[in-house]
mmCIF file of C-alpha atoms and ligand atoms in Angstrom:
data_model
loop_
_atom_site.group_PDB
_atom_site.id
_atom_site.type_symbol
_atom_site.label_atom_id
_atom_site.label_comp_id
_atom_site.label_asym_id
_atom_site.label_seq_id
_atom_site.Cartn_x
_atom_site.Cartn_y
_atom_site.Cartn_z
ATOM 1 C CA UNK Q 1 -200.743 20.815 -167.638
ATOM 2 C CA UNK Q 2 -197.337 20.225 -165.559
ATOM 3 C CA UNK Q 3 -196.496 16.024 -166.349
ATOM 4 C CA UNK Q 4 -195.068 14.186 -163.133
ATOM 5 C CA UNK Q 5 -191.661 12.198 -164.596
ATOM 6 C CA UNK Q 6 -189.582 9.301 -162.653
ATOM 7 C CA UNK Q 7 -186.118 8.762 -163.621
ATOM 8 C CA UNK Q 8 -183.887 6.507 -162.416
ATOM 9 C CA UNK Q 9 -180.194 6.982 -162.875
ATOM 10 C CA UNK Q 10 -181.352 10.267 -163.044
ATOM 11 C CA UNK Q 11 -178.626 11.767 -161.310
ATOM 12 C CA UNK Q 12 -175.985 11.407 -163.722
ATOM 13 C CA UNK Q 13 -175.335 11.007 -167.640
ATOM 14 C CA UNK Q 14 -178.061 10.030 -169.975
ATOM 15 C CA UNK Q 15 -180.718 10.237 -166.951
ATOM 16 C CA UNK Q 16 -179.756 13.723 -166.015
ATOM 17 C CA UNK Q 17 -179.674 15.116 -169.776
ATOM 18 C CA UNK Q 18 -182.920 13.392 -169.879
ATOM 19 C CA UNK Q 19 -184.334 15.221 -166.723
ATOM 20 C CA UNK Q 20 -182.674 18.612 -167.793
ATOM 21 C CA UNK Q 21 -184.280 18.407 -170.931
ATOM 22 C CA UNK Q 22 -188.415 17.000 -168.974
ATOM 23 C CA UNK Q 23 -187.465 20.089 -166.571
ATOM 24 C CA UNK Q 24 -187.056 22.491 -169.647
ATOM 25 C CA UNK Q 25 -190.249 21.129 -171.139
ATOM 26 C CA UNK Q 26 -192.098 22.212 -167.900
ATOM 27 C CA UNK Q 27 -192.456 18.785 -166.343
ATOM 28 C CA UNK Q 28 -192.049 18.348 -162.488
ATOM 29 C CA UNK Q 29 -189.163 15.483 -162.292
ATOM 30 C CA UNK Q 30 -187.631 13.024 -159.658
ATOM 31 C CA UNK Q 31 -184.362 11.938 -160.136
ATOM 32 C CA UNK Q 32 -184.236 8.442 -158.511
ATOM 33 C CA UNK Q 33 -180.142 6.727 -157.817
ATOM 34 C CA UNK Q 34 -178.524 5.586 -154.926
ATOM 35 C CA UNK Q 35 -175.998 8.479 -153.998
ATOM 36 C CA UNK Q 36 -178.549 11.042 -152.547
ATOM 37 C CA UNK Q 37 -175.667 14.510 -152.893
ATOM 38 C CA UNK Q 38 -175.044 12.936 -156.890
ATOM 39 C CA UNK Q 39 -178.770 13.425 -156.994
ATOM 40 C CA UNK Q 40 -179.381 16.494 -155.021
ATOM 41 C CA UNK Q 41 -176.527 18.222 -156.887
ATOM 42 C CA UNK Q 42 -178.199 17.388 -160.665
ATOM 43 C CA UNK Q 43 -181.266 19.096 -159.174
ATOM 44 C CA UNK Q 44 -179.523 22.072 -157.776
ATOM 45 C CA UNK Q 45 -177.844 21.869 -161.374
ATOM 46 C CA UNK Q 46 -181.023 22.057 -163.348
ATOM 47 C CA UNK Q 47 -183.106 24.153 -161.352
ATOM 48 C CA UNK Q 48 -180.125 26.970 -160.528
ATOM 49 C CA UNK Q 49 -180.242 26.798 -164.622
ATOM 50 C CA UNK Q 50 -184.196 26.791 -165.125
ATOM 51 C CA UNK Q 51 -184.693 29.628 -162.259
ATOM 52 C CA UNK Q 52 -187.873 26.628 -161.623
ATOM 53 C CA UNK Q 53 -187.330 24.270 -159.072
ATOM 54 C CA UNK Q 54 -189.328 21.405 -160.918
ATOM 55 C CA UNK Q 55 -186.692 18.597 -160.596
ATOM 56 C CA UNK Q 56 -186.435 16.735 -156.802
ATOM 57 C CA UNK Q 57 -184.419 14.154 -155.884
ATOM 58 C CA UNK Q 58 -185.384 10.592 -154.392
ATOM 59 C CA UNK Q 59 -182.447 7.772 -153.030
ATOM 60 C CA UNK Q 60 -182.850 4.686 -152.879
ATOM 61 C CA UNK Q 61 -181.395 0.910 -154.171
ATOM 62 C CA UNK Q 62 -183.902 -0.239 -157.470
ATOM 63 C CA UNK Q 63 -182.531 -3.701 -157.065
ATOM 64 C CA UNK Q 64 -184.295 -3.837 -153.508
ATOM 65 C CA UNK Q 65 -188.014 -4.526 -153.589
ATOM 66 C CA UNK Q 66 -188.546 -2.892 -149.838
ATOM 67 C CA UNK Q 67 -186.992 0.465 -151.076
ATOM 68 C CA UNK Q 68 -188.760 0.406 -154.423
ATOM 69 C CA UNK Q 69 -191.396 -0.030 -152.353
ATOM 70 C CA UNK Q 70 -191.167 3.110 -150.247
ATOM 71 C CA UNK Q 71 -189.659 5.200 -152.858
ATOM 72 C CA UNK Q 72 -192.814 4.197 -154.372
ATOM 73 C CA UNK Q 73 -194.974 5.280 -151.648
ATOM 74 C CA UNK Q 74 -192.887 8.662 -151.223
ATOM 75 C CA UNK Q 75 -192.963 9.454 -154.833
ATOM 76 C CA UNK Q 76 -197.131 8.387 -155.526
ATOM 77 C CA UNK Q 77 -198.115 10.684 -152.244
ATOM 78 C CA UNK Q 78 -197.427 13.675 -154.491
ATOM 79 C CA UNK Q 79 -200.124 12.540 -157.114
ATOM 80 C CA UNK Q 80 -199.620 9.557 -160.071
ATOM 81 C CA UNK Q 81 -196.765 9.516 -162.605
ATOM 82 C CA UNK Q 82 -197.023 10.624 -166.080
ATOM 83 C CA UNK Q 83 -193.827 9.189 -167.718
ATOM 84 C CA UNK Q 84 -191.434 6.870 -166.359
ATOM 85 C CA UNK Q 85 -187.781 6.198 -167.588
ATOM 86 C CA UNK Q 86 -186.637 3.140 -166.885
ATOM 87 C CA UNK Q 87 -182.522 4.702 -167.102
ATOM 88 C CA UNK Q 88 -180.154 2.885 -163.598
ATOM 89 C CA UNK Q 89 -178.278 -0.080 -165.254
ATOM 90 C CA UNK Q 90 -174.017 -0.094 -165.843
ATOM 91 C CA UNK Q 91 -171.532 -2.515 -167.036
ATOM 92 C CA UNK Q 92 -169.699 -4.775 -164.729
ATOM 93 C CA UNK Q 93 -166.606 -5.829 -166.120
ATOM 94 C CA UNK Q 94 -164.746 -8.920 -164.741
ATOM 95 C CA UNK Q 95 -163.267 -12.611 -166.098
ATOM 96 C CA UNK Q 96 -164.536 -14.762 -163.340
ATOM 97 C CA UNK Q 97 -162.686 -18.539 -163.716
ATOM 98 C CA UNK Q 98 -165.178 -20.171 -161.826
ATOM 99 C CA UNK Q 99 -168.507 -21.077 -162.244
ATOM 100 C CA UNK Q 100 -169.716 -19.567 -159.214
ATOM 101 C CA UNK Q 101 -167.618 -16.696 -160.184
ATOM 102 C CA UNK Q 102 -169.737 -16.589 -163.524
ATOM 103 C CA UNK Q 103 -173.077 -17.130 -161.734
ATOM 104 C CA UNK Q 104 -172.641 -13.625 -159.488
ATOM 105 C CA UNK Q 105 -171.572 -12.119 -162.379
ATOM 106 C CA UNK Q 106 -174.429 -12.894 -164.439
ATOM 107 C CA UNK Q 107 -176.948 -12.214 -161.455
ATOM 108 C CA UNK Q 108 -175.048 -8.724 -160.683
ATOM 109 C CA UNK Q 109 -175.867 -7.983 -164.311
ATOM 110 C CA UNK Q 110 -179.493 -8.604 -164.162
ATOM 111 C CA UNK Q 111 -180.116 -7.409 -161.156
ATOM 112 C CA UNK Q 112 -178.976 -4.215 -162.087
ATOM 113 C CA UNK Q 113 -179.716 -3.546 -165.551
ATOM 114 C CA UNK Q 114 -183.566 -5.333 -165.692
ATOM 115 C CA UNK Q 115 -184.800 -6.016 -161.923
ATOM 116 C CA UNK Q 116 -184.499 -2.454 -161.446
ATOM 117 C CA UNK Q 117 -186.636 -1.562 -164.350
ATOM 118 C CA UNK Q 118 -189.490 -4.213 -163.188
ATOM 119 C CA UNK Q 119 -189.594 -3.665 -160.089
ATOM 120 C CA UNK Q 120 -189.600 0.286 -160.608
ATOM 121 C CA UNK Q 121 -192.972 0.110 -162.949
ATOM 122 C CA UNK Q 122 -193.982 -2.848 -160.885
ATOM 123 C CA UNK Q 123 -194.471 -0.130 -158.001
ATOM 124 C CA UNK Q 124 -195.162 2.730 -160.141
ATOM 125 C CA UNK Q 125 -197.281 0.989 -162.447
ATOM 126 C CA UNK Q 126 -200.815 1.832 -160.551
ATOM 127 C CA UNK Q 127 -200.633 5.139 -160.114
ATOM 128 C CA UNK Q 128 -198.963 5.315 -164.229
ATOM 129 C CA UNK Q 129 -201.786 7.656 -165.560
ATOM 130 C CA UNK Q 130 -204.097 5.885 -168.198
ATOM 131 C CA UNK Q 131 -204.640 6.757 -170.470
ATOM 132 C CA UNK Q 132 -201.722 8.617 -171.559
ATOM 133 C CA UNK Q 133 -198.871 7.092 -169.326
ATOM 134 C CA UNK Q 134 -195.305 6.621 -170.553
ATOM 135 C CA UNK Q 135 -192.679 4.278 -170.528
ATOM 136 C CA UNK Q 136 -189.448 4.314 -171.583
ATOM 137 C CA UNK Q 137 -186.401 2.064 -170.894
ATOM 138 C CA UNK Q 138 -183.088 2.222 -171.343
ATOM 139 C CA UNK Q 139 -181.613 -0.638 -172.698
ATOM 140 C CA UNK Q 140 -178.062 -0.511 -175.463
ATOM 141 C CA UNK Q 141 -176.666 -1.864 -178.816
ATOM 142 C CA UNK Q 142 -175.017 -4.678 -176.605
ATOM 143 C CA UNK Q 143 -178.839 -6.540 -176.177
ATOM 144 C CA UNK Q 144 -178.299 -7.312 -180.183
ATOM 145 C CA UNK Q 145 -174.609 -8.077 -180.027
ATOM 146 C CA UNK Q 146 -172.964 -9.005 -176.999
ATOM 147 C CA UNK Q 147 -171.215 -8.217 -175.088
ATOM 148 C CA UNK Q 148 -171.471 -11.249 -171.542
ATOM 149 C CA UNK Q 149 -174.057 -10.386 -168.989
ATOM 150 C CA UNK Q 150 -174.723 -7.282 -169.791
ATOM 151 C CA UNK Q 151 -175.565 -7.680 -173.613
ATOM 152 C CA UNK Q 152 -177.873 -10.880 -172.400
ATOM 153 C CA UNK Q 153 -179.593 -8.062 -169.361
ATOM 154 C CA UNK Q 154 -180.372 -5.107 -172.071
ATOM 155 C CA UNK Q 155 -181.823 -8.164 -174.427
ATOM 156 C CA UNK Q 156 -183.693 -9.304 -171.562
ATOM 157 C CA UNK Q 157 -184.999 -5.361 -171.078
ATOM 158 C CA UNK Q 158 -186.305 -5.714 -175.000
ATOM 159 C CA UNK Q 159 -188.906 -8.829 -174.555
ATOM 160 C CA UNK Q 160 -189.575 -7.126 -170.936
ATOM 161 C CA UNK Q 161 -190.803 -4.071 -172.315
ATOM 162 C CA UNK Q 162 -192.296 -5.581 -175.519
ATOM 163 C CA UNK Q 163 -194.402 -7.980 -173.443
ATOM 164 C CA UNK Q 164 -195.853 -5.057 -171.012
ATOM 165 C CA UNK Q 165 -196.393 -3.325 -174.035
ATOM 166 C CA UNK Q 166 -199.494 -5.448 -175.439
ATOM 167 C CA UNK Q 167 -200.796 -6.173 -171.863
ATOM 168 C CA UNK Q 168 -200.670 -2.023 -170.742
ATOM 169 C CA UNK Q 169 -201.810 -1.346 -174.892
ATOM 170 C CA UNK Q 170 -205.529 -1.324 -173.510
ATOM 171 C CA UNK Q 171 -204.887 0.775 -170.546
ATOM 172 C CA UNK Q 172 -203.752 4.009 -172.912
ATOM 173 C CA UNK Q 173 -199.765 2.955 -171.911
ATOM 174 C CA UNK Q 174 -197.083 3.253 -174.566
ATOM 175 C CA UNK Q 175 -193.985 1.391 -173.530
ATOM 176 C CA UNK Q 176 -190.943 1.438 -175.743
ATOM 177 C CA UNK Q 177 -187.177 1.318 -175.188
ATOM 178 C CA UNK Q 178 -184.062 3.253 -176.654
ATOM 179 C CA UNK Q 179 -180.633 1.490 -177.605
ATOM 180 C CA UNK Q 180 -177.810 3.461 -177.217
ATOM 181 C CA UNK Q 181 -174.596 3.514 -178.846
ATOM 182 C CA UNK Q 182 -171.405 4.535 -177.468
ATOM 183 C CA UNK Q 183 -171.821 7.567 -175.304
ATOM 184 C CA UNK Q 184 -168.472 8.281 -173.305
ATOM 185 C CA UNK Q 185 -169.134 10.989 -171.480
ATOM 186 C CA UNK Q 186 -171.326 9.015 -168.675
ATOM 187 C CA UNK Q 187 -170.015 6.978 -164.961
ATOM 188 C CA UNK Q 188 -170.688 4.414 -167.207
ATOM 189 C CA UNK Q 189 -167.482 4.015 -168.934
ATOM 190 C CA UNK Q 190 -165.455 6.051 -166.076
ATOM 191 C CA UNK Q 191 -163.471 2.930 -165.373
ATOM 192 C CA UNK Q 192 -163.053 1.548 -168.671
ATOM 193 C CA UNK Q 193 -162.310 4.483 -171.547
ATOM 194 C CA UNK Q 194 -158.663 5.005 -172.824
ATOM 195 C CA UNK Q 195 -157.705 6.650 -176.137
ATOM 196 C CA UNK Q 196 -157.510 3.052 -177.522
ATOM 197 C CA UNK Q 197 -160.678 2.311 -176.850
ATOM 198 C CA UNK Q 198 -162.165 4.934 -177.587
ATOM 199 C CA UNK Q 199 -160.952 5.418 -180.863
ATOM 200 C CA UNK Q 200 -161.453 1.576 -181.965
ATOM 201 C CA UNK Q 201 -165.775 2.229 -180.774
ATOM 202 C CA UNK Q 202 -165.949 5.157 -183.186
ATOM 203 C CA UNK Q 203 -163.823 3.540 -185.977
ATOM 204 C CA UNK Q 204 -167.164 1.310 -185.996
ATOM 205 C CA UNK Q 205 -169.096 4.445 -186.429
ATOM 206 C CA UNK Q 206 -170.713 5.526 -189.777
ATOM 207 C CA UNK Q 207 -171.255 8.823 -188.521
ATOM 208 C CA UNK Q 208 -167.842 8.809 -186.878
ATOM 209 C CA UNK Q 209 -167.873 10.286 -184.111
ATOM 210 C CA UNK Q 210 -169.840 9.417 -180.258
ATOM 211 C CA UNK Q 211 -172.975 9.907 -178.989
ATOM 212 C CA UNK Q 212 -173.586 12.527 -176.388
ATOM 213 C CA UNK Q 213 -176.162 12.155 -173.118
ATOM 214 C CA UNK Q 214 -178.313 14.925 -174.990
ATOM 215 C CA UNK Q 215 -178.784 12.798 -178.519
ATOM 216 C CA UNK Q 216 -180.035 9.804 -176.275
ATOM 217 C CA UNK Q 217 -182.884 11.940 -173.758
ATOM 218 C CA UNK Q 218 -183.793 13.191 -177.307
ATOM 219 C CA UNK Q 219 -184.765 10.043 -178.215
ATOM 220 C CA UNK Q 220 -186.316 9.821 -174.664
ATOM 221 C CA UNK Q 221 -188.204 12.559 -174.263
ATOM 222 C CA UNK Q 222 -189.617 11.938 -178.297
ATOM 223 C CA UNK Q 223 -191.157 8.591 -177.310
ATOM 224 C CA UNK Q 224 -192.213 9.863 -174.030
ATOM 225 C CA UNK Q 225 -194.072 12.538 -175.415
ATOM 226 C CA UNK Q 226 -198.007 13.245 -175.024
ATOM 227 C CA UNK Q 227 -198.748 13.180 -179.179
ATOM 228 C CA UNK Q 228 -196.619 10.394 -179.070
ATOM 229 C CA UNK Q 229 -199.699 7.937 -178.287
ATOM 230 C CA UNK Q 230 -199.568 5.925 -181.109
ATOM 231 C CA UNK Q 231 -196.046 4.142 -180.780
ATOM 232 C CA UNK Q 232 -195.318 1.480 -178.339
ATOM 233 C CA UNK Q 233 -193.590 -1.667 -178.280
ATOM 234 C CA UNK Q 234 -190.526 0.383 -180.356
ATOM 235 C CA UNK Q 235 -186.559 -0.333 -179.822
ATOM 236 C CA UNK Q 236 -185.067 3.167 -180.893
ATOM 237 C CA UNK Q 237 -181.821 2.516 -182.017
ATOM 238 C CA UNK Q 238 -179.612 5.430 -181.327
ATOM 239 C CA UNK Q 239 -175.932 4.685 -182.328
ATOM 240 C CA UNK Q 240 -174.875 7.271 -185.201
ATOM 241 C CA UNK Q 241 -175.229 4.150 -187.828
ATOM 242 C CA UNK Q 242 -172.932 1.447 -185.849
ATOM 243 C CA UNK Q 243 -175.220 -1.130 -186.495
ATOM 244 C CA UNK Q 244 -174.796 -1.174 -189.931
ATOM 245 C CA UNK Q 245 -170.728 -0.772 -189.855
ATOM 246 C CA UNK Q 246 -168.751 1.493 -191.879
ATOM 247 C CA UNK Q 247 -169.227 0.919 -195.920
HETATM 248 N N1 NAP J 1 -172.986 5.236 -171.356
HETATM 249 C C1 NAP J 1 -173.178 4.528 -172.917
HETATM 250 O O1 NAP J 1 -172.260 4.322 -173.624
HETATM 251 C C2 NAP J 1 -174.408 3.826 -172.845
HETATM 252 C C3 NAP J 1 -174.407 3.228 -174.265
HETATM 253 C C4 NAP J 1 -175.383 1.910 -173.995
HETATM 254 C C5 NAP J 1 -176.875 1.855 -173.018
HETATM 255 N N2 NAP J 1 -175.901 2.381 -172.088
HETATM 256 C C6 NAP J 1 -177.298 2.406 -170.531
HETATM 257 O O2 NAP J 1 -177.423 4.150 -170.085
HETATM 258 C C7 NAP J 1 -177.913 3.809 -169.158
HETATM 259 C C8 NAP J 1 -177.236 5.191 -168.237
HETATM 260 O O3 NAP J 1 -175.884 4.837 -168.058
HETATM 261 P P1 NAP J 1 -174.872 6.611 -168.268
HETATM 262 O O4 NAP J 1 -174.393 6.050 -169.824
HETATM 263 O O5 NAP J 1 -175.459 7.261 -168.564
HETATM 264 O O6 NAP J 1 -173.787 6.189 -166.838
HETATM 265 P P2 NAP J 1 -174.158 6.306 -165.698
HETATM 266 O O7 NAP J 1 -174.269 7.784 -165.419
HETATM 267 O O8 NAP J 1 -173.646 4.804 -164.701
HETATM 268 O O9 NAP J 1 -175.845 6.119 -165.041
HETATM 269 C C9 NAP J 1 -176.542 4.861 -164.331
HETATM 270 C C10 NAP J 1 -177.316 5.743 -163.285
HETATM 271 O O10 NAP J 1 -177.601 4.636 -163.353
HETATM 272 C C11 NAP J 1 -177.854 4.680 -161.286
HETATM 273 N N3 NAP J 1 -178.236 2.993 -160.640
HETATM 274 C C12 NAP J 1 -177.774 2.046 -161.424
HETATM 275 N N4 NAP J 1 -177.567 1.289 -159.908
HETATM 276 C C13 NAP J 1 -178.708 1.442 -159.811
HETATM 277 C C14 NAP J 1 -179.512 0.907 -159.040
HETATM 278 N N5 NAP J 1 -179.295 -0.424 -158.282
HETATM 279 N N6 NAP J 1 -180.522 1.271 -157.735
HETATM 280 C C15 NAP J 1 -180.625 3.116 -158.676
HETATM 281 N N7 NAP J 1 -179.664 3.667 -159.461
HETATM 282 C C16 NAP J 1 -178.885 2.806 -159.710
HETATM 283 C C17 NAP J 1 -176.240 5.188 -160.892
HETATM 284 O O11 NAP J 1 -176.207 6.085 -159.989
HETATM 285 P P3 NAP J 1 -175.875 5.825 -158.368
HETATM 286 O O12 NAP J 1 -174.869 4.931 -158.765
HETATM 287 O O13 NAP J 1 -175.818 6.462 -157.392
HETATM 288 O O14 NAP J 1 -176.993 4.471 -158.232
HETATM 289 C C18 NAP J 1 -176.456 6.207 -162.097
HETATM 290 O O15 NAP J 1 -176.993 7.919 -162.240
HETATM 291 C C19 NAP J 1 -177.427 2.516 -168.683
HETATM 292 O O16 NAP J 1 -179.010 2.001 -168.701
HETATM 293 C C20 NAP J 1 -176.416 2.313 -169.452
HETATM 294 O O17 NAP J 1 -176.715 1.100 -169.347
HETATM 295 C C21 NAP J 1 -174.905 3.897 -171.541
#
């Protein structure tokens, strides 16, 4: 049976790679982000490659409750949801020198990396199939080793997901997290990637290379699979061994 999968941040990077894989498996996929043109281009690219219209788009700023409410009504008008992938998020590079600047930096980062997932999940939860529903959220290796508000916001995603996993288990809904390491071929790195940064990052990875969006997407698809129903409350690190350090 065709599953309905919703992916936030599905127009670029890891989310787009996940959309491609879910759609290739036959799912009906809704990709969500703030920029309609980016979403539409991603959907067209995937649909053309598959020769089937499996990916549709819905634009919303997921930090805004009213927009999330309207988005959920739009999505669920088409039926219940089987899989929710909370992938939207980004890194805010700032070095504020006032307390109000630091507060704004943390608040913006939490809104983008945590509140987007909380709002979309709360809005879609009544429409998630049970038993069998799947929630997969994308955090980061930064959740375990910083830096600053980005790592803290991703760690908050871990705590929230573990609580949700306990809460939803009796209803047959699983909740898991993917924590990627360095995946440079995405927009999150657009303004930050220099050859020096890339070399420094790769130097710490035992497998000796960056990851790809597709390698992270493979983990998302695995945790969302129909036969992954006894896996919940897990945080899967996909990072080339980065947390181990080089021997
Ligand atoms: N790449 C890495 O090295 C890496 C490592 C660890 C974790 N991650 C995490 O992986 C996830 C995917 O990132 P990526 O690397 O694939 O980078 P990306 O290409 O920048 O993807 C982020 C996506 O999130 C969407 N988004 C951001 N804010 C949003 C909002 N308020 N409402 C709706 N959508 C929003 C963006 O679309 P719009 O701008 O159009 O809204 C974009 O499609 C993120 O959570 C990121 O923190 C990435």
